[in-house]
Amino acid sequence: CLGHQAIGQVFGGVVRRAGAPVHGKTDRIAHCGSGLFAGLPDPFIATRYHSLVVDSELPAELELTAWNHQGIVMGVRHRELPIYGVQFHPESVLTEYGRALLGNFLSLRAAHNQTPPEEADRAEEADHAE
């Protein structure tokens, strides 16, 4: 959750104290249904451990991807870069579908790390031209 808060702040968002600390509590998380949340039920139960939150007025670079019934930001993604953050803890045993969410993250990272075919073709042509 600290990484999520750092992403919010680095891109110009406001991180503030939550109305009350939330430690070891579960919550229903609604989401956009894509990216990290592809294939997950909407909503699902996740575990929260935090006393800070990213303000719901997000900077232009960030897109809201998950929220709770109170409208608290539970997930963001950068609109152009492969940067994702969640306020809840997918690694907690009390979080439903935490493994699936982490699997989605790994798939997104793997897809980003692959060289696009057109770049590979240009590199091969440059090698043959030498």
mmCIF file of C-alpha atoms in Angstrom:
data_model
loop_
_atom_site.group_PDB
_atom_site.id
_atom_site.type_symbol
_atom_site.label_atom_id
_atom_site.label_comp_id
_atom_site.label_asym_id
_atom_site.label_seq_id
_atom_site.Cartn_x
_atom_site.Cartn_y
_atom_site.Cartn_z
ATOM 1 C CA CYS A 1 0.000 0.000 0.000
ATOM 2 C CA LEU A 2 2.943 2.345 0.577
ATOM 3 C CA GLY A 3 3.988 1.834 -3.043
ATOM 4 C CA HIS A 4 0.470 2.780 -4.153
ATOM 5 C CA GLN A 5 0.632 5.925 -2.035
ATOM 6 C CA ALA A 6 4.103 6.768 -3.400
ATOM 7 C CA ILE A 7 2.828 6.399 -6.982
ATOM 8 C CA GLY A 8 0.007 8.797 -6.177
ATOM 9 C CA GLN A 9 2.334 11.378 -4.675
ATOM 10 C CA VAL A 10 5.133 11.110 -7.269
ATOM 11 C CA PHE A 11 2.690 11.878 -10.080
ATOM 12 C CA GLY A 12 1.202 14.875 -8.261
ATOM 13 C CA GLY A 13 -1.593 13.372 -6.196
ATOM 14 C CA VAL A 14 -2.298 14.080 -2.555
ATOM 15 C CA VAL A 15 -1.727 11.459 0.136
ATOM 16 C CA ARG A 16 -3.680 12.168 3.306
ATOM 17 C CA ARG A 17 -4.618 10.495 6.559
ATOM 18 C CA ALA A 18 -7.521 8.100 6.274
ATOM 19 C CA GLY A 19 -10.612 8.897 8.331
ATOM 20 C CA ALA A 20 -9.494 6.103 10.674
ATOM 21 C CA PRO A 21 -6.631 3.591 10.534
ATOM 22 C CA VAL A 22 -7.648 0.316 8.897
ATOM 23 C CA HIS A 23 -5.512 -2.580 10.093
ATOM 24 C CA GLY A 24 -6.346 -6.159 9.182
ATOM 25 C CA LYS A 25 -9.870 -5.358 8.034
ATOM 26 C CA THR A 26 -11.462 -6.743 4.895
ATOM 27 C CA ASP A 27 -13.424 -4.652 2.431
ATOM 28 C CA ARG A 28 -15.330 -5.130 -0.812
ATOM 29 C CA ILE A 29 -13.270 -3.796 -3.699
ATOM 30 C CA ALA A 30 -14.994 -2.712 -6.921
ATOM 31 C CA HIS A 31 -12.846 -2.338 -10.033
ATOM 32 C CA CYS A 32 -12.603 -1.525 -13.742
ATOM 33 C CA GLY A 33 -12.377 -5.171 -14.876
ATOM 34 C CA SER A 34 -9.188 -4.826 -16.914
ATOM 35 C CA GLY A 35 -5.418 -4.825 -16.363
ATOM 36 C CA LEU A 36 -4.661 -6.047 -12.848
ATOM 37 C CA PHE A 37 -8.341 -6.850 -12.366
ATOM 38 C CA ALA A 38 -8.988 -8.809 -15.583
ATOM 39 C CA GLY A 39 -11.036 -11.919 -14.879
ATOM 40 C CA LEU A 40 -11.680 -11.079 -11.214
ATOM 41 C CA PRO A 41 -15.188 -10.945 -9.726
ATOM 42 C CA ASP A 42 -16.517 -7.452 -9.129
ATOM 43 C CA PRO A 43 -16.493 -6.804 -6.251
ATOM 44 C CA PHE A 44 -14.125 -9.070 -4.344
ATOM 45 C CA ILE A 45 -12.896 -9.098 -0.738
ATOM 46 C CA ALA A 46 -9.441 -7.684 0.027
ATOM 47 C CA THR A 47 -7.457 -6.986 3.183
ATOM 48 C CA ARG A 48 -6.556 -3.438 4.174
ATOM 49 C CA TYR A 49 -3.687 -2.342 6.453
ATOM 50 C CA HIS A 50 -3.152 1.419 6.241
ATOM 51 C CA SER A 51 -3.676 4.803 7.816
ATOM 52 C CA LEU A 52 -3.009 6.908 4.690
ATOM 53 C CA VAL A 53 -4.927 7.095 1.391
ATOM 54 C CA VAL A 54 -4.482 8.663 -2.036
ATOM 55 C CA ASP A 55 -7.020 11.460 -2.482
ATOM 56 C CA SER A 56 -9.732 10.687 -5.036
ATOM 57 C CA GLU A 57 -8.816 13.754 -7.090
ATOM 58 C CA LEU A 58 -6.128 12.012 -9.143
ATOM 59 C CA PRO A 59 -3.504 13.680 -11.322
ATOM 60 C CA ALA A 60 -4.062 13.468 -15.105
ATOM 61 C CA GLU A 61 -1.394 10.754 -15.525
ATOM 62 C CA LEU A 62 -3.205 8.316 -13.238
ATOM 63 C CA GLU A 63 -6.428 6.431 -13.827
ATOM 64 C CA LEU A 64 -8.686 5.053 -11.104
ATOM 65 C CA THR A 65 -8.891 1.250 -11.385
ATOM 66 C CA ALA A 66 -10.395 0.188 -8.028
ATOM 67 C CA TRP A 67 -12.403 1.708 -5.178
ATOM 68 C CA ASN A 68 -14.475 0.723 -2.165
ATOM 69 C CA HIS A 69 -18.082 1.594 -1.256
ATOM 70 C CA GLN A 70 -16.910 4.831 0.398
ATOM 71 C CA GLY A 71 -15.178 5.971 -2.798
ATOM 72 C CA ILE A 72 -11.690 5.491 -1.337
ATOM 73 C CA VAL A 73 -9.095 4.919 -4.050
ATOM 74 C CA MET A 74 -8.085 1.247 -3.918
ATOM 75 C CA GLY A 75 -6.193 1.030 -7.213
ATOM 76 C CA VAL A 76 -4.554 3.222 -9.844
ATOM 77 C CA ARG A 77 -2.586 2.768 -13.028
ATOM 78 C CA HIS A 78 -0.478 5.162 -15.062
ATOM 79 C CA ARG A 79 -2.157 6.011 -18.369
ATOM 80 C CA GLU A 80 1.010 5.436 -20.456
ATOM 81 C CA LEU A 81 3.646 3.676 -18.345
ATOM 82 C CA PRO A 82 3.411 0.133 -16.939
ATOM 83 C CA ILE A 83 2.878 1.380 -13.372
ATOM 84 C CA TYR A 84 0.146 -0.050 -11.137
ATOM 85 C CA GLY A 85 -0.687 0.451 -7.469
ATOM 86 C CA VAL A 86 -3.200 -0.988 -5.014
ATOM 87 C CA GLN A 87 -4.099 0.254 -1.538
ATOM 88 C CA PHE A 88 -5.073 -3.201 -0.277
ATOM 89 C CA HIS A 89 -2.816 -6.226 0.229
ATOM 90 C CA PRO A 90 -3.173 -8.894 -2.493
ATOM 91 C CA GLU A 91 -0.591 -11.072 -0.689
ATOM 92 C CA SER A 92 -2.780 -11.399 2.420
ATOM 93 C CA VAL A 93 -4.487 -14.755 2.979
ATOM 94 C CA LEU A 94 -7.742 -12.865 3.614
ATOM 95 C CA THR A 95 -7.697 -11.303 0.128
ATOM 96 C CA GLU A 96 -9.823 -13.253 -2.328
ATOM 97 C CA TYR A 97 -8.211 -13.701 -5.741
ATOM 98 C CA GLY A 98 -4.913 -12.233 -4.529
ATOM 99 C CA ARG A 99 -2.940 -14.842 -6.481
ATOM 100 C CA ALA A 100 -4.936 -14.117 -9.622
ATOM 101 C CA LEU A 101 -4.270 -10.384 -9.249
ATOM 102 C CA LEU A 102 -0.545 -11.004 -8.764
ATOM 103 C CA GLY A 103 -0.621 -13.322 -11.793
ATOM 104 C CA ASN A 104 -2.210 -10.522 -13.831
ATOM 105 C CA PHE A 105 0.568 -8.188 -12.697
ATOM 106 C CA LEU A 106 3.253 -10.658 -13.795
ATOM 107 C CA SER A 107 1.532 -11.115 -17.167
ATOM 108 C CA LEU A 108 1.326 -7.351 -17.697
ATOM 109 C CA ARG A 109 5.022 -6.970 -16.863
ATOM 110 C CA ALA A 110 6.011 -9.860 -19.152
ATOM 111 C CA ALA A 111 4.005 -8.355 -22.022
ATOM 112 C CA HIS A 112 5.670 -4.986 -21.477
ATOM 113 C CA ASN A 113 9.147 -6.532 -21.400
ATOM 114 C CA GLN A 114 8.767 -8.245 -24.779
ATOM 115 C CA THR A 115 10.380 -6.448 -27.698
ATOM 116 C CA PRO A 116 7.726 -5.392 -30.243
ATOM 117 C CA PRO A 117 8.132 -7.349 -33.530
ATOM 118 C CA GLU A 118 8.788 -4.226 -35.625
ATOM 119 C CA GLU A 119 11.707 -3.241 -33.358
ATOM 120 C CA ALA A 120 13.158 -6.747 -33.586
ATOM 121 C CA ASP A 121 12.900 -6.599 -37.409
ATOM 122 C CA ARG A 122 14.703 -3.221 -37.539
ATOM 123 C CA ALA A 123 17.475 -4.518 -35.268
ATOM 124 C CA GLU A 124 17.936 -7.592 -37.477
ATOM 125 C CA GLU A 125 18.060 -5.444 -40.646
ATOM 126 C CA ALA A 126 20.674 -3.185 -39.044
ATOM 127 C CA ASP A 127 22.803 -6.235 -38.160
ATOM 128 C CA HIS A 128 22.698 -7.467 -41.779
ATOM 129 C CA ALA A 129 23.568 -4.021 -43.164
ATOM 130 C CA GLU A 130 26.921 -3.953 -41.371
#
